Short mmCIF file of C-alpha atoms and ligand atoms in Angstrom, two decimals:
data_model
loop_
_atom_site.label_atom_id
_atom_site.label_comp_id
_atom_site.label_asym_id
_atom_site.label_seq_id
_atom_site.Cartn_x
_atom_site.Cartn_y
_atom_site.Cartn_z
CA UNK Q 891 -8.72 34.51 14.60
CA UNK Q 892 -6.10 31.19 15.44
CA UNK Q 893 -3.43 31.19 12.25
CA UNK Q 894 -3.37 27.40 10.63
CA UNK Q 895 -0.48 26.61 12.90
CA UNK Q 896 -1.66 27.42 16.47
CA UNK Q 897 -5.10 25.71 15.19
CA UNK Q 898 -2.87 22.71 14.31
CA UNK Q 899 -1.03 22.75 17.48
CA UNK Q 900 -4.28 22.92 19.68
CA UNK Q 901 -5.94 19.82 17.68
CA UNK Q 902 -2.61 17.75 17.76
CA UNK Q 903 -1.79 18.43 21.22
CA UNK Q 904 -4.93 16.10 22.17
CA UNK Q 905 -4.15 13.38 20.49
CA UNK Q 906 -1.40 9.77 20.45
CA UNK Q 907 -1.16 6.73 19.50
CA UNK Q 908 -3.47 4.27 19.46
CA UNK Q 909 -2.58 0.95 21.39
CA UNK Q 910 -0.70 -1.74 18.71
CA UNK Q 911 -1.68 -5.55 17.80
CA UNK Q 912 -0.12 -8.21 16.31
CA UNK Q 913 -1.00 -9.53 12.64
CA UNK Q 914 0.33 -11.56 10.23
CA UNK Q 915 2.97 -10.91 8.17
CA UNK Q 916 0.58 -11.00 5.18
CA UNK Q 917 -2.00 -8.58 6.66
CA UNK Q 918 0.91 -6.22 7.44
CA UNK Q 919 0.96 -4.43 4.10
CA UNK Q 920 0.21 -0.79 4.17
CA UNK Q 921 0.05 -0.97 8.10
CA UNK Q 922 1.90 0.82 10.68
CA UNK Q 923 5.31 -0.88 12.23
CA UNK Q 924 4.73 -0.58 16.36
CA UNK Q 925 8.51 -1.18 17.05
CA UNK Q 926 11.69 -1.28 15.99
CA UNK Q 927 12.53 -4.28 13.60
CA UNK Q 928 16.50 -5.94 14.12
CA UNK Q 929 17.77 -8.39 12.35
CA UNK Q 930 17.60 -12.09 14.28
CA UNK Q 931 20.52 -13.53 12.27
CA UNK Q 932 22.89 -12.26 9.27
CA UNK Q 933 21.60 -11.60 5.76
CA UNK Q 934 22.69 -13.45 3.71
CA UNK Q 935 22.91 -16.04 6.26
CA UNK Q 936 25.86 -18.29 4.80
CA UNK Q 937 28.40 -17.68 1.97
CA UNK Q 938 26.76 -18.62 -1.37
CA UNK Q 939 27.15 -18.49 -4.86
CA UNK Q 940 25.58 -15.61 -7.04
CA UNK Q 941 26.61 -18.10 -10.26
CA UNK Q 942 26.13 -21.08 -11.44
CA UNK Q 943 29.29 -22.95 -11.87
CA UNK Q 944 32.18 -24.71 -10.25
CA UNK Q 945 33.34 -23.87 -6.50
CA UNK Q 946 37.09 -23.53 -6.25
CA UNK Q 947 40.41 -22.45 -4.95
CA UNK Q 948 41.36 -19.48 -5.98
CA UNK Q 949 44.72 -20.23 -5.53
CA UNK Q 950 44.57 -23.08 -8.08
CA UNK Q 951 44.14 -20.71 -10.71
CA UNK Q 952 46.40 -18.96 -13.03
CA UNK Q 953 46.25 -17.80 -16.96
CA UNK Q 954 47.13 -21.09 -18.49
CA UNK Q 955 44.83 -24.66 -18.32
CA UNK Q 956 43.21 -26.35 -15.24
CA UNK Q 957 41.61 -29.46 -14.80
CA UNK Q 958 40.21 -29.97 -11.51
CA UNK Q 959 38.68 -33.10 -9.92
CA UNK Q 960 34.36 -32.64 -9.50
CA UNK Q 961 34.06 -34.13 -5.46
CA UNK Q 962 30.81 -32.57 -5.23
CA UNK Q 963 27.35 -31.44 -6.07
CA UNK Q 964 25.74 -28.90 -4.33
CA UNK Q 965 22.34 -27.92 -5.40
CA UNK Q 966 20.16 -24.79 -3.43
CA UNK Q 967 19.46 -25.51 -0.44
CA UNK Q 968 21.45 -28.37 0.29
CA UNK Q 969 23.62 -28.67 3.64
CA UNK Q 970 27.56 -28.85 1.73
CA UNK Q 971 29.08 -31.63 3.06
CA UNK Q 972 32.76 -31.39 2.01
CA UNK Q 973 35.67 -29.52 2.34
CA UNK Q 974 37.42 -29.27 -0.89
CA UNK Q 975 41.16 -29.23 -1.04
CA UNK Q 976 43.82 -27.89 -3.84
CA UNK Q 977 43.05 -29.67 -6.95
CA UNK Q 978 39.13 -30.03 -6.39
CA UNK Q 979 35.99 -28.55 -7.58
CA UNK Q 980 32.20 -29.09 -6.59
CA UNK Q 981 29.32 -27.91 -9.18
CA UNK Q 982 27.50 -25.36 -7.58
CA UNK Q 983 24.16 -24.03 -8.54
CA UNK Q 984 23.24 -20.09 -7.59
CA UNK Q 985 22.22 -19.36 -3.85
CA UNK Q 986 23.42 -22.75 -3.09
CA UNK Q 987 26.00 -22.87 0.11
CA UNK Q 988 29.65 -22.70 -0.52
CA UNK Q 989 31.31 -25.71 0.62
CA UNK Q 990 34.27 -25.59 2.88
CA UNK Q 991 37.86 -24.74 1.77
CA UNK Q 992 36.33 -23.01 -1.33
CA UNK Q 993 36.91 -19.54 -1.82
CA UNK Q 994 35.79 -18.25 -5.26
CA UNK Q 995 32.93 -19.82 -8.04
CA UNK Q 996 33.72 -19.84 -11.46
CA UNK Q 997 30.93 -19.61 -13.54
CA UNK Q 998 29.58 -23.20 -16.23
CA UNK Q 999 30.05 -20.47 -19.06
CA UNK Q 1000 33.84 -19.96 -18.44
CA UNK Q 1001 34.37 -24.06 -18.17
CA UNK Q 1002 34.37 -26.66 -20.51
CA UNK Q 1003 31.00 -27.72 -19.27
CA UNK Q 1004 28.52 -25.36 -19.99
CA UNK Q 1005 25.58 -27.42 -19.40
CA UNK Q 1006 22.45 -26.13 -18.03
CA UNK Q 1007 20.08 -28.17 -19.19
CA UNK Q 1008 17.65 -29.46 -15.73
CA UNK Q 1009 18.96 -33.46 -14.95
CA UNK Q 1010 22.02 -33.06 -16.43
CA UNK Q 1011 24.62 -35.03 -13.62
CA UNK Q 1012 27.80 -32.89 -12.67
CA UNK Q 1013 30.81 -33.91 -14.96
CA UNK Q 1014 34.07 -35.88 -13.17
CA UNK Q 1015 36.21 -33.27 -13.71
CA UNK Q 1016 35.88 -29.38 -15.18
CA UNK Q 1017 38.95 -27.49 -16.82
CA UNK Q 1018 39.44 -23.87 -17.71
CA UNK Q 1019 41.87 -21.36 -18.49
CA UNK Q 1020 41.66 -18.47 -16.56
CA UNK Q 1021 42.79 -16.55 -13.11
CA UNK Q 1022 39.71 -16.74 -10.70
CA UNK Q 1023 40.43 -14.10 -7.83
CA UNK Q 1024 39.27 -15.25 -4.33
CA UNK Q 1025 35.67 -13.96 -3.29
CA UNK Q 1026 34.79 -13.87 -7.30
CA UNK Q 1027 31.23 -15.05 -7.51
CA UNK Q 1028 30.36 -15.67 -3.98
CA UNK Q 1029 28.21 -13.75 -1.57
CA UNK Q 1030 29.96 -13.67 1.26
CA UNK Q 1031 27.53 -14.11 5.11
CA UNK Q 1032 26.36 -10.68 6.46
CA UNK Q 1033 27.24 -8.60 3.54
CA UNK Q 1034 23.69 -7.28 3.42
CA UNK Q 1035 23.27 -6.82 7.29
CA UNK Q 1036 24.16 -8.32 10.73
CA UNK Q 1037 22.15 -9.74 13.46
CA UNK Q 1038 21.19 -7.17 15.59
CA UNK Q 1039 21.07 -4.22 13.44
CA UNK Q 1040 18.09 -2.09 12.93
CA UNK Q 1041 16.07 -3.12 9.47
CA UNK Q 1042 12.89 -1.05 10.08
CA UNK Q 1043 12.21 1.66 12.53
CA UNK Q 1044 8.49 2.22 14.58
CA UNK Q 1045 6.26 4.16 12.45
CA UNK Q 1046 7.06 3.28 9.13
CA UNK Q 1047 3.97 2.35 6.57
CA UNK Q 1048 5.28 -0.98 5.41
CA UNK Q 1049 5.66 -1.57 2.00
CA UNK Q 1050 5.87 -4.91 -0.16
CA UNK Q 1051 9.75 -4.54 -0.25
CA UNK Q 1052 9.69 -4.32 3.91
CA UNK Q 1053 7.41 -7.06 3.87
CA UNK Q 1054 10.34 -9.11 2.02
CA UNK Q 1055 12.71 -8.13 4.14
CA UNK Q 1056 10.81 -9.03 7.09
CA UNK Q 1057 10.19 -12.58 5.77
CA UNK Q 1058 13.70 -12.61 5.08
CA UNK Q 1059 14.30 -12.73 8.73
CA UNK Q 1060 11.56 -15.06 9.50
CA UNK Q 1061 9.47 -12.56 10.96
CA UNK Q 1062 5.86 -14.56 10.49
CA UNK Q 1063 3.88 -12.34 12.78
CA UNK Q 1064 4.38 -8.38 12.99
CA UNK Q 1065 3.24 -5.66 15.75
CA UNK Q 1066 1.53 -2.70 14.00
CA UNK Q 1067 -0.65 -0.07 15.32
CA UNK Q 1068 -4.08 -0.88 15.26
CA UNK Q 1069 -5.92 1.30 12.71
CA UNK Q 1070 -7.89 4.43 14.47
CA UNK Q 1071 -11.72 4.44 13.87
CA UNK Q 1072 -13.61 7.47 12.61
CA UNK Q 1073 -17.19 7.90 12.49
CA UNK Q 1074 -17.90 10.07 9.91
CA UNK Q 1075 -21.53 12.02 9.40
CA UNK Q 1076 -23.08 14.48 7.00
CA UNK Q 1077 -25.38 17.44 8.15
CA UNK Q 1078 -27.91 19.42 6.39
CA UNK Q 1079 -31.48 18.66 5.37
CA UNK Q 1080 -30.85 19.16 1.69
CA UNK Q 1081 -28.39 16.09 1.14
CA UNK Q 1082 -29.69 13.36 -0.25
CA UNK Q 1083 -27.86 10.15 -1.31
CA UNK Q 1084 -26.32 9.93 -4.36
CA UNK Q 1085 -28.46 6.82 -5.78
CA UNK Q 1086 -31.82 8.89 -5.04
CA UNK Q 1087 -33.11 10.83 -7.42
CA UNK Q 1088 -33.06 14.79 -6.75
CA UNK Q 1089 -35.52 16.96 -5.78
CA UNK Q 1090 -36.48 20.86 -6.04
CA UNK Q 1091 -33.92 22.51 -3.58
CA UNK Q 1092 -31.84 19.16 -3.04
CA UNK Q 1093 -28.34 18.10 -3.84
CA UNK Q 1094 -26.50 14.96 -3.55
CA UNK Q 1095 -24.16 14.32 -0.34
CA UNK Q 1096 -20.83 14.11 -1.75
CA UNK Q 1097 -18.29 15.26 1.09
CA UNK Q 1098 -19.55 11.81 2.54
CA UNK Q 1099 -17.83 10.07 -0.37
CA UNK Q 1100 -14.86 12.54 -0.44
CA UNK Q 1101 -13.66 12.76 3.06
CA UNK Q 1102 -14.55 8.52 3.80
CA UNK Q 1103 -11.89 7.65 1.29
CA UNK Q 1104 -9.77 10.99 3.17
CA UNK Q 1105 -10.10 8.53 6.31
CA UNK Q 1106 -8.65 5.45 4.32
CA UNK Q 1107 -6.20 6.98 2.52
CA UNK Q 1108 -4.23 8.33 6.14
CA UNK Q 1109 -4.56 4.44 7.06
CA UNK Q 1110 -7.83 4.74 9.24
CA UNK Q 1111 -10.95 2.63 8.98
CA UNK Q 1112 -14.13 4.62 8.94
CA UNK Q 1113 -17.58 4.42 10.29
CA UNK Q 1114 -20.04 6.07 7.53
CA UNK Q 1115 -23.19 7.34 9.75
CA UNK Q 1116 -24.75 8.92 6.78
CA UNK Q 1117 -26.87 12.28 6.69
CA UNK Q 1118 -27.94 14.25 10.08
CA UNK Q 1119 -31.38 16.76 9.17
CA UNK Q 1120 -31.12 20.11 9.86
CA UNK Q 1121 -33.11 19.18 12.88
CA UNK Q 1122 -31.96 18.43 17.21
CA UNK Q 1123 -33.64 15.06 17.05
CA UNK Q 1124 -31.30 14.15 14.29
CA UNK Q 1125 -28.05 15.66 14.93
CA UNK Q 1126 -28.09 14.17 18.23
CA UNK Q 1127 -28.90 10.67 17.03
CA UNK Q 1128 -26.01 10.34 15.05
CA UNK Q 1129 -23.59 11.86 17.67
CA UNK Q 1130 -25.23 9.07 19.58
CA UNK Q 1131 -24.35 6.38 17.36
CA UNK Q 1132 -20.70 7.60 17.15
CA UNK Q 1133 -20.02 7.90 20.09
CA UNK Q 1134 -21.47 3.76 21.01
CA UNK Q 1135 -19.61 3.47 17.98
CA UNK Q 1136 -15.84 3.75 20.69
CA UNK Q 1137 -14.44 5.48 18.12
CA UNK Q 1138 -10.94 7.91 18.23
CA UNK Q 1139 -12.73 10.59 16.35
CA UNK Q 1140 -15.70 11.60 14.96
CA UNK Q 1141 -15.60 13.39 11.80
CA UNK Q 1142 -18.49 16.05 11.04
CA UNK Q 1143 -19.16 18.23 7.36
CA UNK Q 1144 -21.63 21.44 7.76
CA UNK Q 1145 -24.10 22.76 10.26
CA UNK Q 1146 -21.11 24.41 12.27
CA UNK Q 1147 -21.46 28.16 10.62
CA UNK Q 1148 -24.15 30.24 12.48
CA UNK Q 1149 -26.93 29.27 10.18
CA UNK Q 1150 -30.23 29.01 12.31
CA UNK Q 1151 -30.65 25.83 11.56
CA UNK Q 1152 -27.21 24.70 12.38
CA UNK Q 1153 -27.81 22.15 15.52
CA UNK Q 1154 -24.19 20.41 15.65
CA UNK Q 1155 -23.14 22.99 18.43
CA UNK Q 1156 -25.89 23.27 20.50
CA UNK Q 1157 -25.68 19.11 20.33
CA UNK Q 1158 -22.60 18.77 21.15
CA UNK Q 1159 -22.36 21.12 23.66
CA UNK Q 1160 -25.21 18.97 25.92
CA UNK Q 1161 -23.23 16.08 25.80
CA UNK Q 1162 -19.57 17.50 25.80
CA UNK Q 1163 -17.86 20.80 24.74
CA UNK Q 1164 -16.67 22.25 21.61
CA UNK Q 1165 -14.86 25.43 20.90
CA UNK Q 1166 -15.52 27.04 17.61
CA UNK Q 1167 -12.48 28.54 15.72
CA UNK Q 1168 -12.18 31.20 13.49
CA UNK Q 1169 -8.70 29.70 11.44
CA UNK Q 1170 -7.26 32.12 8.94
CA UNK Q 1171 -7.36 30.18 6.38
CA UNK Q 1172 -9.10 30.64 2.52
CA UNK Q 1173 -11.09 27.58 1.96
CA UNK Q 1174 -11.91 26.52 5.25
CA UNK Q 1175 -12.80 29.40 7.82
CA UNK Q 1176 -14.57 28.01 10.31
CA UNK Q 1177 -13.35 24.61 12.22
CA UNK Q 1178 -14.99 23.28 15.41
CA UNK Q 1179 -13.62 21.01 17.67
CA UNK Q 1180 -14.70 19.43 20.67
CA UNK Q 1181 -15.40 16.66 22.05
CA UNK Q 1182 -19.04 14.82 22.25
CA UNK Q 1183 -19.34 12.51 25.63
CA UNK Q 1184 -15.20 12.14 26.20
CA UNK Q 1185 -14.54 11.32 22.01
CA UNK Q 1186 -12.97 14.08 20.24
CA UNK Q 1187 -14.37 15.81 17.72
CA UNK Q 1188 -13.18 18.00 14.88
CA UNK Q 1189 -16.26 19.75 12.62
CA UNK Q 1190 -14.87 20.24 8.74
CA UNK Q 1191 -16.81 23.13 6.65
CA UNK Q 1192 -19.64 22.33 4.63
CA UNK Q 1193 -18.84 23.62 1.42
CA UNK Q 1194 -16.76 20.38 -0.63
CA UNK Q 1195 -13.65 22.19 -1.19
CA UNK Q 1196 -12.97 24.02 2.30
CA UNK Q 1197 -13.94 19.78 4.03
CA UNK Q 1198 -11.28 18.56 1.48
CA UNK Q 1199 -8.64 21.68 2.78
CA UNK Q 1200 -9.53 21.05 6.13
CA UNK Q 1201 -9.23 17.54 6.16
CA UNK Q 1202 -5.54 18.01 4.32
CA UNK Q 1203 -4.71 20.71 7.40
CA UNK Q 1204 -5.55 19.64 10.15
CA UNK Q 1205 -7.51 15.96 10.43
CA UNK Q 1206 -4.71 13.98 8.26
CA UNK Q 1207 -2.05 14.22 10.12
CA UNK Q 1208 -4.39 13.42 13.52
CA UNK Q 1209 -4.77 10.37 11.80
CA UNK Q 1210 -1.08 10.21 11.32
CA UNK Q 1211 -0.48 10.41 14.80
CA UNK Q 1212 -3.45 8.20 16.17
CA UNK Q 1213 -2.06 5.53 13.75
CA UNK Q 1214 1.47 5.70 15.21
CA UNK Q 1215 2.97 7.21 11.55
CA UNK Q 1216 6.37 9.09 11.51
CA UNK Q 1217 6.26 10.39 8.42
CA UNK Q 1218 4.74 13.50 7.85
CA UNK Q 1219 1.84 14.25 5.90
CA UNK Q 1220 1.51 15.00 2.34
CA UNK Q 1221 4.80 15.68 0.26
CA UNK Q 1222 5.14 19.91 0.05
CA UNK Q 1223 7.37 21.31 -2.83
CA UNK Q 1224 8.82 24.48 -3.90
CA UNK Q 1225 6.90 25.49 -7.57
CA UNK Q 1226 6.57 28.60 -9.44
CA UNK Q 1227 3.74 30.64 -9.81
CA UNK Q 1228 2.99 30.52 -13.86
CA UNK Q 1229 1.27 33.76 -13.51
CA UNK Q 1230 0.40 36.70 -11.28
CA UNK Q 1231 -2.35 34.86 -8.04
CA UNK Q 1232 -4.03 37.26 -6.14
CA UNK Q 1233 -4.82 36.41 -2.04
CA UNK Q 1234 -6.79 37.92 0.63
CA UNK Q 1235 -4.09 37.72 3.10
CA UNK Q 1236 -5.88 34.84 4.89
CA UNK Q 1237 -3.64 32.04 4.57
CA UNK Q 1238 -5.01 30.00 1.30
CA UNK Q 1239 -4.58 26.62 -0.43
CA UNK Q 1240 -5.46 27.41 -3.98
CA UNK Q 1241 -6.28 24.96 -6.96
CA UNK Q 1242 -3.43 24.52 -9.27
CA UNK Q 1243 -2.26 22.66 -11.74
CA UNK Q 1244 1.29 21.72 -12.41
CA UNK Q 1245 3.75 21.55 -15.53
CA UNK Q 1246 7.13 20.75 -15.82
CA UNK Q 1247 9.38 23.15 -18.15
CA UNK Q 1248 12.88 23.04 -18.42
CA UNK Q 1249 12.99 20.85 -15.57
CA UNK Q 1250 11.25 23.54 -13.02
CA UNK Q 1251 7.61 22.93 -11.89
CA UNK Q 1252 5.28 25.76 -12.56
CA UNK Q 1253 1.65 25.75 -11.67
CA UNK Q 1254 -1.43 27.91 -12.84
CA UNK Q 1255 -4.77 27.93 -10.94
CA UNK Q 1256 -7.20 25.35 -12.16
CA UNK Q 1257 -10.24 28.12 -12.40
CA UNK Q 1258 -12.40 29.55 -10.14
CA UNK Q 1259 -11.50 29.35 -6.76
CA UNK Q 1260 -15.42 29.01 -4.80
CA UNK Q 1261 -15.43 26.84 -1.85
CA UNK Q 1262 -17.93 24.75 -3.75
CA UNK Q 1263 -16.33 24.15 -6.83
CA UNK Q 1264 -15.32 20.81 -6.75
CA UNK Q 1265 -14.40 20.29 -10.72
CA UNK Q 1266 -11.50 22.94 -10.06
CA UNK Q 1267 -10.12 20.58 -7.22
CA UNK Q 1268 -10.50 17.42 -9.38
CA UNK Q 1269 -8.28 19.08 -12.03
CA UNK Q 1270 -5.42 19.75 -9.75
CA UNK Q 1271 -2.43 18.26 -8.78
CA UNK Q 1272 -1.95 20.17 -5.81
CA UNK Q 1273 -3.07 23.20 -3.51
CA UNK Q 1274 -0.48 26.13 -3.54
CA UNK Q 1275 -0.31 27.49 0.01
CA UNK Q 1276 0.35 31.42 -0.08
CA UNK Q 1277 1.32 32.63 3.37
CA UNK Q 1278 -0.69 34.66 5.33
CA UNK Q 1279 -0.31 38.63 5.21
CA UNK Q 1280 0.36 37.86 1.47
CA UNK Q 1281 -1.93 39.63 -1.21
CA UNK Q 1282 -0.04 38.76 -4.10
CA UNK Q 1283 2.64 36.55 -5.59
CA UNK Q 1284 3.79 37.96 -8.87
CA UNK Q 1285 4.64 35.50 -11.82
CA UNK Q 1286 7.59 33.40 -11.57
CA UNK Q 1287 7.81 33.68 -7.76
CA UNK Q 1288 8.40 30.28 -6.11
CA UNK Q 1289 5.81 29.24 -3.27
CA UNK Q 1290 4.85 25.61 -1.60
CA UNK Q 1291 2.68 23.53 -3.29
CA UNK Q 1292 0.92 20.79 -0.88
CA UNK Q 1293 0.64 17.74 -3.47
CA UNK Q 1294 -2.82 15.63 -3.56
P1 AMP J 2304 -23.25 24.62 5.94
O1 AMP J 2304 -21.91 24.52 6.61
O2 AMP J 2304 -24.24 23.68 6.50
O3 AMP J 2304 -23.72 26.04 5.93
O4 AMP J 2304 -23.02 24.21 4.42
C1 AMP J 2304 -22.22 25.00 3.56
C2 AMP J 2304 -22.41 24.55 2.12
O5 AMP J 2304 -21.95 23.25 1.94
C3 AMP J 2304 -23.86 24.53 1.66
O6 AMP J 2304 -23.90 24.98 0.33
C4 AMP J 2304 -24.22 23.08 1.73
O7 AMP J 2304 -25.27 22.72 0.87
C5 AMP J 2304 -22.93 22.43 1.32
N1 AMP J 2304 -22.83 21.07 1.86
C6 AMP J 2304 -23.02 20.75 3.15
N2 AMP J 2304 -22.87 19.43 3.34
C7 AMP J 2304 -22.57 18.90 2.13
C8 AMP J 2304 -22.31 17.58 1.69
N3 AMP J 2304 -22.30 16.55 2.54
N4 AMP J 2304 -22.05 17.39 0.38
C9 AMP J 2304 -22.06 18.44 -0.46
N5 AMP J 2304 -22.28 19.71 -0.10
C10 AMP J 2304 -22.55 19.95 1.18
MG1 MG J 2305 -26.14 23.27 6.39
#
């Protein structure tokens, strides 16, 4: 039997990056960067005023009265076209550029003209009565970052916030990795959809619906080929379909135990190879993968809650590294066992739920722990990974919990 980790190893070793293509910066969100982002100019690009108010001389300034002479008025975004001199002032509204010779902004609500009020023409002269120090109020260029430096490295999802930054910089058009394909098909002759109704000996597909939205959610698009029959015929017409489909991977749940009507090996195996693993693991045993005419294959149990922890193990972070992503999969953290959990020595992702007390995270299994029992996965917050060679973890022992 492979542990999780050398089964890991062998899928991942197959596998990089898909090619990368350029979208815009809109369409970016959520994608992944292909390269590494530097800045094209400084940030902020030009001293400006965080207030607004009157641009000055510091050195003008001391405890007692001032009157300085308005020369200017520089709105945002307007090109300042003075240089002010000892004695002067220009109104200056917030983000607007500092004009020459000015070193420091005092703000309207410190001056004798505290106006606001949108129309309002700058006054001939301002007076107040107080030290400004130089820099006060004004943003100086490059304080946030220089040209050149490195904003956002290859790999990272982007988020709104990057997206900001990037516009920022006037990037309009941005290189991510194109999103990996998966074809994704059912197999077993009882599945029906989940808008028909049932019949005697049926049940609804639902790892269908469960590991599709698996795909999205690790940034790949998916190809839903529906149900295969227990049947040659049918197996093989799907593998047909994914494989015109040019996907990077094709995605199977069930008819990879030894059942005697399980036809995904035999189908595969005309058309391409597969190896079928024995992972000690507890949900999840048996894994195939392979690859059906040159596009790689990985086959997730049947049973809804050993897909879901294979899918977690080893197909998200394929998907990871097909879609270029450098972070790692889901977040892991340290938790304590609530009470005594009982293993098999197989290493096993068990339901759990999790509660905070006293600022330390304890968790308690969510129920029974059968490979089919979906309702015990919906209630948890994440799968508690007990080691393998591990039989049990008394209460209060700390162990990794794999968030979902
Ligand atoms: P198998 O791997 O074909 O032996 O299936 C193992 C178990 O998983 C059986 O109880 C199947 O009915 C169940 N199963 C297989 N495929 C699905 C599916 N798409 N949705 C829900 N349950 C399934
Ligand atoms: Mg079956």
């Amino acid at each position: 039997m492979l542990s999780v980790s050398e089964a890991r190893e062998r899928i991942l070793s197959h596998f990089q990056a898909t090619a990368t293509e350029t979208v815009s910066l809109i369409a970016s969100s959520d994608r992944v960067l292909g390269l590494d982002i530097s800045a094209a100019h400084d940030l902020p690009l030009f001293d400006n005023s965080s207030m607004d108010g009157f641009a000055i001389l510091a050195e003008d300034t001391s405890a007692s009265s001032l009157t300085l002479n308005v020369v200017a008025d520089i709105p945002a975004g307007a090109a300042p076209n003075v240089t002010l001199t000892s004695g002067q002032a220009a109104r200056i509204m917030t983000g607007a550029q500092m004009p020459q010779g000015a070193n420091a902004v005092i703000p309207v609500e410190d001056t004798d003209f505290n106006e606001r009020v949108a129309g309002t023409a700058a006054p001939k002269t301002v007076s107040f009565q107080r030290k400004v120090n130089a820099g006060e109020n004004v943003r100086p260029r490059g304080t946030d970052l220089h040209a050149g430096d490195i904003v956002l490295h290859k790999g990272r999802v982007l988020k709104p916030q990057d997206l900001g930054l990037l516009a920022m910089l006037g990037v309009a058009t941005v290189q991510v990795f194109k999103k990996p394909r998966v074809a994704l098909l059912s197999s077993g002759s009882e599945l029906i959809a989940v808008d028909q109704p049932l019949e005697a000996g049926k049940i609804h597909d639902s790892n269908s619906y469960m590991i599709a939205t698996l795909i999205e959610s690790a940034g790949a698009e998916v190809v839903r080929l529906g149900v295969a029959k227990d049947d040659r015929e049918s197996v093989t017409a799907l593998f047909e379909k994914a494989a015109a489909e040019k996907v990077d991977l094709i995605v199977s749940s069930a008819g990879v135990s030894v059942g005697a009507f399980d036809y995904v090996k035999e189908v595969i195996e005309a058309q391409g190879k597969m190896d079928f693993w024995k992972v000690n693991m507890r949900p999840g045993k048996p894994l195939a993968f392979g690859e059906y005419r040159g596009v790689p294959f990985i086959g997730l149990p049947g049973n809804p809650v050993s897909a879901f922890a294979g899918f977690e193990v080893f197909v998200r972070d394929v998907l990871y590294k097909l879609g270029g992503r450098s972070d790692g999969s889901r977040l892991k953290i340290k938790v304590r066992c609530a009470e005594e959990i009982e293993s098999d020595g197989r290493e096993s992702y068990l339901r759990a739920s999790l509660h905070e007390q006293d600022g330390i995270q304890f968790a308690s299994l969510t129920g029974h722990q059968g490979s089919g029992n979906l309702l015990s996965l919906v209630q948890a917050d994440a799968l508690l990974i007990i080691p393998a060679g591990v039989k049990c973890v008394p209460a209060g022992q700390e162990v990794e919990a794999l968030l979902i």
